[in-house]
PDB file of C-alpha atoms in Angstrom:
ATOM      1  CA  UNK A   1       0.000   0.000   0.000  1.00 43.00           C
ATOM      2  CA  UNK A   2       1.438   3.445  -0.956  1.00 48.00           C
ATOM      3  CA  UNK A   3       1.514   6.461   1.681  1.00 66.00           C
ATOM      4  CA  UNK A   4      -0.907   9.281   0.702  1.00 74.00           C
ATOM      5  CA  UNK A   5       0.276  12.056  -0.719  1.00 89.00           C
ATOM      6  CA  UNK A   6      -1.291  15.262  -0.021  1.00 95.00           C
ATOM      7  CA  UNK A   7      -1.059  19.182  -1.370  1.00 96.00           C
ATOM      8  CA  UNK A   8      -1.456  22.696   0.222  1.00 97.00           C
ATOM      9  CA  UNK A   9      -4.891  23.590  -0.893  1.00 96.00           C
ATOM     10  CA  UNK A  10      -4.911  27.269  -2.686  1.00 97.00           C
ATOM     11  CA  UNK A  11      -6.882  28.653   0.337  1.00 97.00           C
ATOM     12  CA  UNK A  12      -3.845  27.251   2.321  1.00 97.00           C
ATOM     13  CA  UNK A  13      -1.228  28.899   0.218  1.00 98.00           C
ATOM     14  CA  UNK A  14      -2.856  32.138   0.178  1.00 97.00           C
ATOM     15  CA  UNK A  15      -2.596  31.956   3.656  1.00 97.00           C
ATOM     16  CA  UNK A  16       1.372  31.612   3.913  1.00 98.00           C
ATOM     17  CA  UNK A  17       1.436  34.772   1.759  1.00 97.00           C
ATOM     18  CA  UNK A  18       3.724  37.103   3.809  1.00 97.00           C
ATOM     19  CA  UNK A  19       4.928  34.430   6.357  1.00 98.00           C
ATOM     20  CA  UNK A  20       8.369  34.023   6.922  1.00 98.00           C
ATOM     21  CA  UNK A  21      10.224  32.221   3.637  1.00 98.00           C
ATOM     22  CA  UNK A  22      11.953  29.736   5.531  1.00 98.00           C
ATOM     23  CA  UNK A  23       8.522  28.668   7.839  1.00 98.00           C
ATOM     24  CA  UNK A  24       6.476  28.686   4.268  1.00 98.00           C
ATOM     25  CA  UNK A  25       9.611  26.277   2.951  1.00 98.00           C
ATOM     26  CA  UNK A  26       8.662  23.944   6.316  1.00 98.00           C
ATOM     27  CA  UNK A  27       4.955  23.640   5.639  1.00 98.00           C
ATOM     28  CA  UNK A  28       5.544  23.245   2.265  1.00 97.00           C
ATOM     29  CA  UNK A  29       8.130  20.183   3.065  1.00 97.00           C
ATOM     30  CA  UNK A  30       5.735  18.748   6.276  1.00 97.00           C
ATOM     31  CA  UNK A  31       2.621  18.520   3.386  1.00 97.00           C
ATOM     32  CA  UNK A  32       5.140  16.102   1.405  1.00 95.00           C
ATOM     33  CA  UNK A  33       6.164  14.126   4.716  1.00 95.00           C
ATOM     34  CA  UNK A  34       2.919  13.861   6.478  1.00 95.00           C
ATOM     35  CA  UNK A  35       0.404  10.808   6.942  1.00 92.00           C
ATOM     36  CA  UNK A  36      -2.022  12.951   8.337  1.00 95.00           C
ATOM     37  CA  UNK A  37      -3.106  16.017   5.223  1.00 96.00           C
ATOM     38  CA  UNK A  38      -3.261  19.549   7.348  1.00 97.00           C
ATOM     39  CA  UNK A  39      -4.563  23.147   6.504  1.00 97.00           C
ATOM     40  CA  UNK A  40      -3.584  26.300   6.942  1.00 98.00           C
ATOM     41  CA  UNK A  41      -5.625  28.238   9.498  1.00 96.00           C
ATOM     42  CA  UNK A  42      -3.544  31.560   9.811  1.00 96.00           C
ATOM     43  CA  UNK A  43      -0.176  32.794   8.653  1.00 97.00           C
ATOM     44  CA  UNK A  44      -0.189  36.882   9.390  1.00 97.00           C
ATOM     45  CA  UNK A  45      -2.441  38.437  11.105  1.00 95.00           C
ATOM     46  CA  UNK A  46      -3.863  41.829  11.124  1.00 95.00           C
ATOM     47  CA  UNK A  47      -3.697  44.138  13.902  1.00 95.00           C
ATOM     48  CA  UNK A  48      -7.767  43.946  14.298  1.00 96.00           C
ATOM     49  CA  UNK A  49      -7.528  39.995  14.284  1.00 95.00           C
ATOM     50  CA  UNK A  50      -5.051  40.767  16.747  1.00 96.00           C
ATOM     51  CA  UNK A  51      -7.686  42.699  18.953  1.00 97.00           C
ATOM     52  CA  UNK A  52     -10.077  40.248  17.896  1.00 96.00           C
ATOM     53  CA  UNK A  53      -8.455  37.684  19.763  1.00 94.00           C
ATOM     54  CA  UNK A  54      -7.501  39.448  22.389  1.00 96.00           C
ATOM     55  CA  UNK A  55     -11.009  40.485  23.095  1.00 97.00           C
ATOM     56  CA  UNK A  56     -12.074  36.511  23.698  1.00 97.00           C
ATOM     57  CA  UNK A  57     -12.680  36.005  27.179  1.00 97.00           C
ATOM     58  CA  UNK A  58     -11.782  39.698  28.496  1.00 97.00           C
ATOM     59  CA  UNK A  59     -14.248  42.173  29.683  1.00 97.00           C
ATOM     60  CA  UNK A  60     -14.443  45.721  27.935  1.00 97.00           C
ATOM     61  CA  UNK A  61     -11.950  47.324  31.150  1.00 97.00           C
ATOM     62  CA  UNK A  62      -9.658  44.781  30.461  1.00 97.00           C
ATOM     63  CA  UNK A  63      -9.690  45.322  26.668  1.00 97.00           C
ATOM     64  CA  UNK A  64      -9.103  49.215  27.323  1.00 97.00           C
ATOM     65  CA  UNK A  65      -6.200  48.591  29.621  1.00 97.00           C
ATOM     66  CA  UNK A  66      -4.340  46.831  26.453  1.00 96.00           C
ATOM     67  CA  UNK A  67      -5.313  49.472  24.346  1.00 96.00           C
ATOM     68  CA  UNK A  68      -7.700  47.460  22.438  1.00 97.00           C
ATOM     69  CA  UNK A  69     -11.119  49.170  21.402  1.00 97.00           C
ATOM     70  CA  UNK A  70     -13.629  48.343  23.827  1.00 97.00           C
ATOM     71  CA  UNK A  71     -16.020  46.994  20.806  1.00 98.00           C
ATOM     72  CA  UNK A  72     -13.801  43.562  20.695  1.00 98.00           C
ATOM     73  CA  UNK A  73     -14.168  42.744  24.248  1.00 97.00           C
ATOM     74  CA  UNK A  74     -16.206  39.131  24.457  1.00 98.00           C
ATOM     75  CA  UNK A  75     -16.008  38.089  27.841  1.00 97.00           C
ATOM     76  CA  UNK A  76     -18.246  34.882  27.754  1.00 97.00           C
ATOM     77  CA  UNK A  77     -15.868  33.390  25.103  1.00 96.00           C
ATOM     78  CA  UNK A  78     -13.270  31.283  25.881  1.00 92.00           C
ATOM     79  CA  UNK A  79      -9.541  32.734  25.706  1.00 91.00           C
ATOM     80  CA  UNK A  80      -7.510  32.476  22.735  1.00 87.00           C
ATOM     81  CA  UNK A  81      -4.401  34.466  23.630  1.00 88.00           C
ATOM     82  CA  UNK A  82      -2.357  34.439  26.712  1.00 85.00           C
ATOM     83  CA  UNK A  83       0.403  37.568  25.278  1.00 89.00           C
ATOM     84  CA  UNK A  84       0.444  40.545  27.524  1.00 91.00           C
ATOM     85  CA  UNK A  85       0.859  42.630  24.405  1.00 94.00           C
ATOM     86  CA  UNK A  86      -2.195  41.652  22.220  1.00 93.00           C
ATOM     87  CA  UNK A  87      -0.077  43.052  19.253  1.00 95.00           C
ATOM     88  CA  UNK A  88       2.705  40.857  20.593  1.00 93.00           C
ATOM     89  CA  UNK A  89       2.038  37.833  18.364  1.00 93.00           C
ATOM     90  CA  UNK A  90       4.523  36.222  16.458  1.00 95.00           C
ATOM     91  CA  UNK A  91       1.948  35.804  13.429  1.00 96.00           C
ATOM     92  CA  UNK A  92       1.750  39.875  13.047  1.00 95.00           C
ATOM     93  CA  UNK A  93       5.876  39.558  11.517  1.00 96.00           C
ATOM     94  CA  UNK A  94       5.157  36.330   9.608  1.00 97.00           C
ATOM     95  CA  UNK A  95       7.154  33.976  11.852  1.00 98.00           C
ATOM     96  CA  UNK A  96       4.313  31.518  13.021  1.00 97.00           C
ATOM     97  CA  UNK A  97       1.575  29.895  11.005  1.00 98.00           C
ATOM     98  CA  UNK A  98      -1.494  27.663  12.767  1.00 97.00           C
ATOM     99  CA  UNK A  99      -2.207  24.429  10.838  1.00 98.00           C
ATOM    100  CA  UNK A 100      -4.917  21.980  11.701  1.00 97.00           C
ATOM    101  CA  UNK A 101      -5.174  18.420  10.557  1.00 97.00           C
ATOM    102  CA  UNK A 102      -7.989  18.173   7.893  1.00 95.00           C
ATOM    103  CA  UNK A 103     -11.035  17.567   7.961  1.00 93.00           C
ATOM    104  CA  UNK A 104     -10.681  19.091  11.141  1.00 91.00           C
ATOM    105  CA  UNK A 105     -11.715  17.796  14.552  1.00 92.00           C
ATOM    106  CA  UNK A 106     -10.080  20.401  17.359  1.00 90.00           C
ATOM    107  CA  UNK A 107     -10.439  17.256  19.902  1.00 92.00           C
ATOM    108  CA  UNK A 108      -8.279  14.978  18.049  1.00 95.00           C
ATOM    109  CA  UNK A 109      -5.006  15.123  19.593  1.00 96.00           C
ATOM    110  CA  UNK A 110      -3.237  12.735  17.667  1.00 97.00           C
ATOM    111  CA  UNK A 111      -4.004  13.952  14.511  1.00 97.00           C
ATOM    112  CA  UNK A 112      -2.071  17.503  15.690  1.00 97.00           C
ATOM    113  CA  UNK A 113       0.803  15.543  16.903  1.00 97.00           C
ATOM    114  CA  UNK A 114       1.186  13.546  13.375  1.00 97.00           C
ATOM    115  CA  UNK A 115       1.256  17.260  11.724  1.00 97.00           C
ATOM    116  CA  UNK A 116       3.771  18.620  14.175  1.00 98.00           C
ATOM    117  CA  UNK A 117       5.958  15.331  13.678  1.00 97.00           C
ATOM    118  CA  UNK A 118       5.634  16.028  10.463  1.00 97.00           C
ATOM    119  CA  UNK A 119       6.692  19.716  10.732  1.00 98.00           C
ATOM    120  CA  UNK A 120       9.341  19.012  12.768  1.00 98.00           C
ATOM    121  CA  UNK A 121      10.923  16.497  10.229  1.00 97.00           C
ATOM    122  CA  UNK A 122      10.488  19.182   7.664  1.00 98.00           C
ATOM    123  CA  UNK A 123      12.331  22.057   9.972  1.00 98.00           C
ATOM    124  CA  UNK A 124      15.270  19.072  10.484  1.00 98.00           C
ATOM    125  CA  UNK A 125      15.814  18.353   6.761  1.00 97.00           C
ATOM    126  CA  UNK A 126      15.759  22.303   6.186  1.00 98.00           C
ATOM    127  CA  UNK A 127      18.007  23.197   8.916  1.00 98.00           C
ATOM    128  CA  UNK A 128      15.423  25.249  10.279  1.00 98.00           C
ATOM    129  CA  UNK A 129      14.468  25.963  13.911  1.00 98.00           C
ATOM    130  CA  UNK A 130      10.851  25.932  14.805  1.00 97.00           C
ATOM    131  CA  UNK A 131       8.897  25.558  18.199  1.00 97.00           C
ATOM    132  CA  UNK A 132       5.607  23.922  18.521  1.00 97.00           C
ATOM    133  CA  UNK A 133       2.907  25.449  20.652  1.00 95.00           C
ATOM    134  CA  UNK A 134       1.983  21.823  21.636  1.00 95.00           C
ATOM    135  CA  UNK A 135       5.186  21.409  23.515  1.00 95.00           C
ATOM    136  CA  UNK A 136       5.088  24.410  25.492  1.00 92.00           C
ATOM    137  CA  UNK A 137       4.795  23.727  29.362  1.00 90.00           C
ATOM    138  CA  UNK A 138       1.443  25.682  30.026  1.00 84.00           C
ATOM    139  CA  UNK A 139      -1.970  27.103  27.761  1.00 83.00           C
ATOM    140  CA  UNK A 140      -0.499  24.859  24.886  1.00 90.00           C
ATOM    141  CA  UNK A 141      -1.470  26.016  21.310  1.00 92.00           C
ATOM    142  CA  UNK A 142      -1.781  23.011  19.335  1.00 95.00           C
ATOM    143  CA  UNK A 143      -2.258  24.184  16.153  1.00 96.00           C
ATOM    144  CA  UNK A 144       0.617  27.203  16.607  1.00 96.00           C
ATOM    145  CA  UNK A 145       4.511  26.696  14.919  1.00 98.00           C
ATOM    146  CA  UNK A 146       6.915  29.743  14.985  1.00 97.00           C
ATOM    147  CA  UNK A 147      10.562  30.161  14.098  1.00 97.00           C
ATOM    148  CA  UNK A 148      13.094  29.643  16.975  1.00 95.00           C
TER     149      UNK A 148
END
């Protein structure tokens, strides 16, 4: 039986536009290494998806204390960023991209750990050093790889 082969999707590609060469070269390699086909979700991101983000789980007060407009505070959603600067995200300089395993099921674990094996097989052959928000030690970010 022969491994699948998978491809970025356009919508995926368009999404690496204005990430970091060397992280688009990784995803790029991890879609011809993986057993498990992935999607982009989010390469850079705009200072109001920045405040969008932000504005999960924190009240209006809170929201105004980071400088972000009061109209993105949603404080019965859950939290999607932990930065103390909400503009402070590696995605706004093109050195992290969010993938997802596709079709996508945010409770399957394994299925994000076959992408990241995947990614970090690609960032070995390349020479490249990249951190996976899986690995980190607290509020892990499964989907989240940045440069080193």
């Amino acid at each position: 039986m022969s491994k699948q082969k998978y491809i970025l999707s356009k919508l995926s590609l368009s999404r690496l536009e204005g990430v970091h060469p060397e992280l688009v070269k990784v995803v790029q390699r991890a879609i011809q290494l993986t057993d498990q086909d992935f999607m982009v979700v989010e390469g850079v991101r705009s200072k109001e998806q920045c405040y969008i983000n932000y504005g999960k789980g924190r009240t209006a007060s809170q929201c105004k204390a980071k400088g972000v407009p009061i109209k993105y505070a949603q404080p019965n959603l859950s939290k999607v960023t932990w930065l103390n600067n909400p503009l402070a995200s590696n995605h706004v300089t093109g050195q992290a991209v969010d993938l997802v395993p596709y079709p996508v099921d945010w409770n399957d674990l394994k299925k994000f750990q076959v992408v990241a094996n995947a990614m970090q097989a690609a960032a070995k052959d390349l020479g490249v050093k990249l951190s996976w928000g899986g690995n980190w030690k607290t509020s892990k970010d499964y989907p989240h790889f940045e440069l080193a």
